[in-house]
PDB file of C-alpha atoms in Angstrom:
ATOM      1  CA  MET P   1      -0.606   1.524  11.881  1.00  0.00           C
ATOM      2  CA  ALA P   2      -3.640   3.665  11.071  1.00  0.00           C
ATOM      3  CA  ALA P   3      -6.687   2.581  12.991  1.00  0.00           C
ATOM      4  CA  PRO P   4      -9.500   1.265  10.844  1.00  0.00           C
ATOM      5  CA  PRO P   5     -12.640   3.377  10.927  1.00  0.00           C
ATOM      6  CA  ASP P   6     -14.960   2.501  13.779  1.00  0.00           C
ATOM      7  CA  ALA P   7     -18.421   1.042  13.198  1.00  0.00           C
ATOM      8  CA  PRO P   8     -20.274   4.405  13.183  1.00  0.00           C
ATOM      9  CA  VAL P   9     -17.905   5.786  10.518  1.00  0.00           C
ATOM     10  CA  ALA P  10     -18.238   2.609   8.433  1.00  0.00           C
ATOM     11  CA  ALA P  11     -22.047   2.783   8.714  1.00  0.00           C
ATOM     12  CA  ASP P  12     -21.947   6.482   7.815  1.00  0.00           C
ATOM     13  CA  ASP P  13     -19.761   5.677   4.796  1.00  0.00           C
ATOM     14  CA  ALA P  14     -22.237   3.060   3.581  1.00  0.00           C
ATOM     15  CA  ALA P  15     -25.121   5.494   4.099  1.00  0.00           C
ATOM     16  CA  LEU P  16     -23.243   8.143   2.110  1.00  0.00           C
ATOM     17  CA  ILE P  17     -22.809   5.714  -0.783  1.00  0.00           C
ATOM     18  CA  GLU P  18     -26.534   4.987  -0.786  1.00  0.00           C
ATOM     19  CA  ARG P  19     -27.445   8.672  -0.440  1.00  0.00           C
ATOM     20  CA  SER P  20     -25.179   9.498  -3.387  1.00  0.00           C
ATOM     21  CA  TRP P  21     -27.460   7.451  -5.655  1.00  0.00           C
ATOM     22  CA  HIS P  22     -29.969  10.326  -5.439  1.00  0.00           C
ATOM     23  CA  ASP P  23     -27.656  13.136  -4.322  1.00  0.00           C
ATOM     24  CA  PRO P  24     -24.337  12.690  -6.173  1.00  0.00           C
ATOM     25  CA  ASP P  25     -22.767  15.643  -4.321  1.00  0.00           C
ATOM     26  CA  SER P  26     -22.892  13.689  -1.043  1.00  0.00           C
ATOM     27  CA  PHE P  27     -20.161  11.396  -2.420  1.00  0.00           C
ATOM     28  CA  ALA P  28     -17.756  14.319  -1.899  1.00  0.00           C
ATOM     29  CA  VAL P  29     -17.702  13.533   1.836  1.00  0.00           C
ATOM     30  CA  LEU P  30     -16.068  10.161   1.084  1.00  0.00           C
ATOM     31  CA  TYR P  31     -13.601  11.870  -1.229  1.00  0.00           C
ATOM     32  CA  ASP P  32     -12.677  14.353   1.511  1.00  0.00           C
ATOM     33  CA  ARG P  33     -12.449  11.592   4.112  1.00  0.00           C
ATOM     34  CA  TYR P  34     -10.229   9.139   2.196  1.00  0.00           C
ATOM     35  CA  PHE P  35      -8.479  10.926  -0.666  1.00  0.00           C
ATOM     36  CA  GLY P  36      -5.347  11.745   1.369  1.00  0.00           C
ATOM     37  CA  GLU P  37      -4.646   8.182   2.443  1.00  0.00           C
ATOM     38  CA  ILE P  38      -5.465   6.709  -0.980  1.00  0.00           C
ATOM     39  CA  HIS P  39      -3.146   9.307  -2.539  1.00  0.00           C
ATOM     40  CA  ARG P  40      -0.310   8.386  -0.131  1.00  0.00           C
ATOM     41  CA  TYR P  41      -0.787   4.676  -0.880  1.00  0.00           C
ATOM     42  CA  VAL P  42      -0.708   5.179  -4.657  1.00  0.00           C
ATOM     43  CA  ALA P  43       2.266   7.571  -4.378  1.00  0.00           C
ATOM     44  CA  ALA P  44       4.202   5.011  -2.351  1.00  0.00           C
ATOM     45  CA  ARG P  45       3.432   2.301  -4.898  1.00  0.00           C
ATOM     46  CA  LEU P  46       3.937   4.204  -8.155  1.00  0.00           C
ATOM     47  CA  GLY P  47       5.471   7.578  -7.339  1.00  0.00           C
ATOM     48  CA  THR P  48       4.022  11.024  -6.886  1.00  0.00           C
ATOM     49  CA  HIS P  49       3.880  11.663 -10.624  1.00  0.00           C
ATOM     50  CA  LEU P  50       0.990   9.172 -10.945  1.00  0.00           C
ATOM     51  CA  ALA P  51      -0.587   9.581  -7.514  1.00  0.00           C
ATOM     52  CA  ASP P  52      -2.780  12.588  -8.292  1.00  0.00           C
ATOM     53  CA  ASP P  53      -4.271  10.965 -11.379  1.00  0.00           C
ATOM     54  CA  LEU P  54      -4.685   7.457  -9.975  1.00  0.00           C
ATOM     55  CA  ALA P  55      -6.066   8.607  -6.623  1.00  0.00           C
ATOM     56  CA  ALA P  56      -8.608  10.762  -8.464  1.00  0.00           C
ATOM     57  CA  GLU P  57      -9.347   7.860 -10.814  1.00  0.00           C
ATOM     58  CA  THR P  58      -9.940   5.639  -7.763  1.00  0.00           C
ATOM     59  CA  PHE P  59     -12.761   7.921  -6.674  1.00  0.00           C
ATOM     60  CA  LEU P  60     -14.104   8.245 -10.207  1.00  0.00           C
ATOM     61  CA  VAL P  61     -14.295   4.443 -10.488  1.00  0.00           C
ATOM     62  CA  ALA P  62     -15.863   4.236  -7.009  1.00  0.00           C
ATOM     63  CA  PHE P  63     -18.426   6.880  -7.949  1.00  0.00           C
ATOM     64  CA  ARG P  64     -19.318   5.073 -11.167  1.00  0.00           C
ATOM     65  CA  LYS P  65     -19.574   1.721  -9.360  1.00  0.00           C
ATOM     66  CA  ARG P  66     -21.222   3.028  -6.197  1.00  0.00           C
ATOM     67  CA  ARG P  67     -24.447   1.116  -6.887  1.00  0.00           C
ATOM     68  CA  THR P  68     -22.473  -2.148  -6.812  1.00  0.00           C
ATOM     69  CA  PHE P  69     -21.014  -1.456  -3.344  1.00  0.00           C
ATOM     70  CA  ASP P  70     -22.288  -4.061  -0.874  1.00  0.00           C
ATOM     71  CA  PRO P  71     -21.752  -3.189   2.808  1.00  0.00           C
ATOM     72  CA  ALA P  72     -22.287  -6.860   3.683  1.00  0.00           C
ATOM     73  CA  ARG P  73     -18.989  -7.640   1.906  1.00  0.00           C
ATOM     74  CA  GLY P  74     -16.965  -5.019   3.798  1.00  0.00           C
ATOM     75  CA  ALA P  75     -16.499  -1.355   4.582  1.00  0.00           C
ATOM     76  CA  VAL P  76     -15.979   1.512   2.141  1.00  0.00           C
ATOM     77  CA  ARG P  77     -12.322   2.078   3.087  1.00  0.00           C
ATOM     78  CA  PRO P  78     -11.070  -1.384   2.008  1.00  0.00           C
ATOM     79  CA  TRP P  79     -13.347  -1.166  -1.059  1.00  0.00           C
ATOM     80  CA  LEU P  80     -11.538   2.038  -2.076  1.00  0.00           C
ATOM     81  CA  TYR P  81      -8.143   0.419  -1.445  1.00  0.00           C
ATOM     82  CA  GLY P  82      -9.257  -2.493  -3.616  1.00  0.00           C
ATOM     83  CA  ILE P  83     -10.057  -0.125  -6.464  1.00  0.00           C
ATOM     84  CA  ALA P  84      -6.728   1.670  -5.987  1.00  0.00           C
ATOM     85  CA  THR P  85      -4.860  -1.649  -5.901  1.00  0.00           C
ATOM     86  CA  ASN P  86      -6.514  -2.697  -9.159  1.00  0.00           C
ATOM     87  CA  LEU P  87      -5.486   0.592 -10.767  1.00  0.00           C
ATOM     88  CA  VAL P  88      -1.948   0.082  -9.488  1.00  0.00           C
ATOM     89  CA  ALA P  89      -1.974  -3.389 -11.057  1.00  0.00           C
ATOM     90  CA  ASP P  90      -2.752  -1.709 -14.381  1.00  0.00           C
ATOM     91  CA  HIS P  91       0.490   0.238 -13.952  1.00  0.00           C
ATOM     92  CA  ARG P  92       2.623  -2.649 -12.670  1.00  0.00           C
ATOM     93  CA  ARG P  93       5.122  -2.351 -15.494  1.00  0.00           C
ATOM     94  CA  ARG P  94       6.019   1.129 -14.266  1.00  0.00           C
ATOM     95  CA  GLU P  95       6.265  -0.183 -10.717  1.00  0.00           C
ATOM     96  CA  THR P  96       8.655  -2.927 -11.862  1.00  0.00           C
ATOM     97  CA  ARG P  97      10.777  -0.428 -13.779  1.00  0.00           C
ATOM     98  CA  GLY P  98      10.900   1.762 -10.674  1.00  0.00           C
ATOM     99  CA  LEU P  99      12.136  -1.143  -8.559  1.00  0.00           C
ATOM    100  CA  GLU P 100      14.765  -1.926 -11.189  1.00  0.00           C
ATOM    101  CA  ALA P 101      15.909   1.714 -11.059  1.00  0.00           C
ATOM    102  CA  LEU P 102      15.983   1.610  -7.251  1.00  0.00           C
ATOM    103  CA  GLN P 103      18.191  -1.461  -7.442  1.00  0.00           C
ATOM    104  CA  ARG P 104      20.717   0.492  -9.521  1.00  0.00           C
ATOM    105  CA  ALA P 105      20.406   3.822  -7.665  1.00  0.00           C
ATOM    106  CA  PRO P 106      22.734   4.902  -4.860  1.00  0.00           C
ATOM    107  CA  ALA P 107      21.285   4.965  -1.347  1.00  0.00           C
ATOM    108  CA  GLY P 108      19.471   8.146  -0.342  1.00  0.00           C
ATOM    109  CA  GLU P 109      20.974  10.730   1.951  1.00  0.00           C
ATOM    110  CA  VAL P 110      20.402  10.100   5.666  1.00  0.00           C
ATOM    111  CA  THR P 111      20.275  13.295   7.718  1.00  0.00           C
ATOM    112  CA  ASP P 112      19.124  12.381  11.239  1.00  0.00           C
ATOM    113  CA  GLY P 113      21.533  11.703  14.093  1.00  0.00           C
ATOM    114  CA  GLY P 114      25.229  12.389  14.460  1.00  0.00           C
ATOM    115  CA  HIS P 115      27.936  11.931  11.858  1.00  0.00           C
ATOM    116  CA  GLU P 116      28.793   8.372  12.890  1.00  0.00           C
ATOM    117  CA  GLU P 117      25.102   7.378  12.851  1.00  0.00           C
ATOM    118  CA  ARG P 118      24.621   8.918   9.402  1.00  0.00           C
ATOM    119  CA  VAL P 119      27.654   7.127   7.990  1.00  0.00           C
ATOM    120  CA  THR P 120      26.624   3.779   9.496  1.00  0.00           C
ATOM    121  CA  ALA P 121      23.036   4.144   8.287  1.00  0.00           C
ATOM    122  CA  ARG P 122      24.116   5.179   4.795  1.00  0.00           C
ATOM    123  CA  VAL P 123      26.582   2.312   4.431  1.00  0.00           C
ATOM    124  CA  THR P 124      23.950  -0.161   5.637  1.00  0.00           C
ATOM    125  CA  ALA P 125      21.283   1.291   3.337  1.00  0.00           C
ATOM    126  CA  ALA P 126      23.644   1.220   0.371  1.00  0.00           C
ATOM    127  CA  SER P 127      24.500  -2.400   1.033  1.00  0.00           C
ATOM    128  CA  VAL P 128      20.882  -3.611   1.125  1.00  0.00           C
ATOM    129  CA  GLN P 129      18.916  -1.188  -1.063  1.00  0.00           C
ATOM    130  CA  GLY P 130      19.564  -2.921  -4.365  1.00  0.00           C
ATOM    131  CA  ARG P 131      18.986  -6.376  -2.910  1.00  0.00           C
ATOM    132  CA  LEU P 132      15.748  -5.230  -1.257  1.00  0.00           C
ATOM    133  CA  ALA P 133      14.423  -3.743  -4.506  1.00  0.00           C
ATOM    134  CA  ALA P 134      15.352  -6.921  -6.382  1.00  0.00           C
ATOM    135  CA  ALA P 135      13.708  -9.105  -3.730  1.00  0.00           C
ATOM    136  CA  ILE P 136      10.502  -7.037  -3.846  1.00  0.00           C
ATOM    137  CA  ARG P 137      10.482  -7.181  -7.642  1.00  0.00           C
ATOM    138  CA  ARG P 138      10.696 -11.004  -7.495  1.00  0.00           C
ATOM    139  CA  LEU P 139       7.592 -11.272  -5.282  1.00  0.00           C
ATOM    140  CA  SER P 140       4.390 -12.412  -6.941  1.00  0.00           C
ATOM    141  CA  PRO P 141       1.879  -9.620  -7.626  1.00  0.00           C
ATOM    142  CA  GLY P 142      -0.405 -10.994  -4.891  1.00  0.00           C
ATOM    143  CA  ASP P 143       2.407 -11.064  -2.326  1.00  0.00           C
ATOM    144  CA  ARG P 144       3.459  -7.547  -3.325  1.00  0.00           C
ATOM    145  CA  ASP P 145      -0.118  -6.303  -2.911  1.00  0.00           C
ATOM    146  CA  VAL P 146      -0.316  -7.733   0.628  1.00  0.00           C
ATOM    147  CA  LEU P 147       3.080  -6.252   1.539  1.00  0.00           C
ATOM    148  CA  PHE P 148       2.252  -2.787   0.207  1.00  0.00           C
ATOM    149  CA  LEU P 149      -1.261  -2.705   1.713  1.00  0.00           C
ATOM    150  CA  VAL P 150       0.136  -3.587   5.159  1.00  0.00           C
ATOM    151  CA  VAL P 151       3.315  -1.477   5.030  1.00  0.00           C
ATOM    152  CA  LEU P 152       2.334   1.513   2.889  1.00  0.00           C
ATOM    153  CA  ALA P 153      -1.423   1.791   3.410  1.00  0.00           C
ATOM    154  CA  GLU P 154      -1.211   0.533   7.010  1.00  0.00           C
ATOM    155  CA  LEU P 155      -4.331  -1.591   6.588  1.00  0.00           C
ATOM    156  CA  SER P 156      -5.156  -4.277   9.138  1.00  0.00           C
ATOM    157  CA  TYR P 157      -5.065  -7.921   8.060  1.00  0.00           C
ATOM    158  CA  GLU P 158      -8.883  -7.892   8.011  1.00  0.00           C
ATOM    159  CA  GLU P 159      -8.936  -4.818   5.761  1.00  0.00           C
ATOM    160  CA  VAL P 160      -6.346  -6.374   3.433  1.00  0.00           C
ATOM    161  CA  ALA P 161      -8.504  -9.509   3.215  1.00  0.00           C
ATOM    162  CA  GLN P 162     -11.539  -7.377   2.316  1.00  0.00           C
ATOM    163  CA  THR P 163      -9.542  -5.290  -0.152  1.00  0.00           C
ATOM    164  CA  LEU P 164      -8.175  -8.276  -2.054  1.00  0.00           C
ATOM    165  CA  GLY P 165     -11.156 -10.579  -1.553  1.00  0.00           C
ATOM    166  CA  ILE P 166      -9.053 -13.281   0.112  1.00  0.00           C
ATOM    167  CA  PRO P 167      -9.451 -15.134   3.427  1.00  0.00           C
ATOM    168  CA  PHE P 168      -8.022 -13.491   6.558  1.00  0.00           C
ATOM    169  CA  GLY P 169      -5.597 -16.392   7.088  1.00  0.00           C
ATOM    170  CA  THR P 170      -4.235 -16.008   3.570  1.00  0.00           C
ATOM    171  CA  VAL P 171      -3.103 -12.470   4.426  1.00  0.00           C
ATOM    172  CA  GLY P 172      -0.990 -13.791   7.303  1.00  0.00           C
ATOM    173  CA  SER P 173       0.454 -16.668   5.294  1.00  0.00           C
ATOM    174  CA  ARG P 174       1.337 -14.382   2.372  1.00  0.00           C
ATOM    175  CA  LEU P 175       2.979 -11.882   4.718  1.00  0.00           C
ATOM    176  CA  ASN P 176       5.023 -14.639   6.373  1.00  0.00           C
ATOM    177  CA  ARG P 177       6.104 -15.864   2.936  1.00  0.00           C
ATOM    178  CA  VAL P 178       7.054 -12.289   1.973  1.00  0.00           C
ATOM    179  CA  ARG P 179       9.150 -11.908   5.135  1.00  0.00           C
ATOM    180  CA  ARG P 180      11.006 -15.159   4.429  1.00  0.00           C
ATOM    181  CA  LYS P 181      11.654 -14.213   0.802  1.00  0.00           C
ATOM    182  CA  LEU P 182      12.844 -10.707   1.691  1.00  0.00           C
ATOM    183  CA  ARG P 183      15.067 -12.006   4.486  1.00  0.00           C
ATOM    184  CA  ARG P 184      16.546 -14.585   2.093  1.00  0.00           C
ATOM    185  CA  GLY P 185      16.970 -11.910  -0.599  1.00  0.00           C
ATOM    186  CA  LEU P 186      18.840  -9.719   1.880  1.00  0.00           C
ATOM    187  CA  GLY P 187      21.086 -12.533   3.071  1.00  0.00           C
ATOM    188  CA  GLY P 188      19.724 -12.329   6.626  1.00  0.00           C
ATOM    189  CA  VAL P 189      20.383  -8.582   6.964  1.00  0.00           C
ATOM    190  CA  ASN P 190      17.624  -6.547   8.578  1.00  0.00           C
ATOM    191  CA  PRO P 191      17.756  -3.099   6.926  1.00  0.00           C
ATOM    192  CA  MET P 192      15.928  -1.551   9.876  1.00  0.00           C
ATOM    193  CA  ILE P 193      18.774  -2.231  12.301  1.00  0.00           C
ATOM    194  CA  GLY P 194      21.707  -2.734   9.990  1.00  0.00           C
ATOM    195  CA  GLY P 195      22.674  -6.097  11.388  1.00  0.00           C
ATOM    196  CA  SER P 196      21.962  -9.778  11.150  1.00  0.00           C
ATOM    197  CA  ASP P 197      18.338 -10.794  11.403  1.00  0.00           C
ATOM    198  CA  GLY P 198      18.781 -14.330  12.306  1.00  0.00           C
TER     199      GLY P 198
END
């Protein structure tokens, strides 16, 4: 999991936001600092074909709303993820269609390890891929957001809470609910090890 920025970086980020009110070019430091991880998060959620545009749009929205940023409510990094998550929500239909396509698609090629490992991994992946995509598609939008922010963006529970504006405990309860639903959707199979999970 990526480590959240330490306090000096978070304070520097907040100072950069404030400085950008009078010196708009200083906002570029935040863009340089966070664009890569926001881009990866959006690409993992919606595909690379939308990632460039939506990651750039995240920073455009942040720049336009920079005067509304309140460091007392959280750090810049989760604020940016919140903007990106909202933009992803605007494209949720595409995300759902992508999960439906994944459910129908054959499992991807596995290339690491020996022949026996590759065959075992591919058979296991093929057997759970469609069920996993279907189970993810059935999650509520809020549960999906928590799952993707933890797994894809590698945010801490605290950062997810800040990003979504929900209590810290709600992040844990949603993630536990997601795990139960995914496990049930996979019939107890853990796709990470190819065997029974329970």
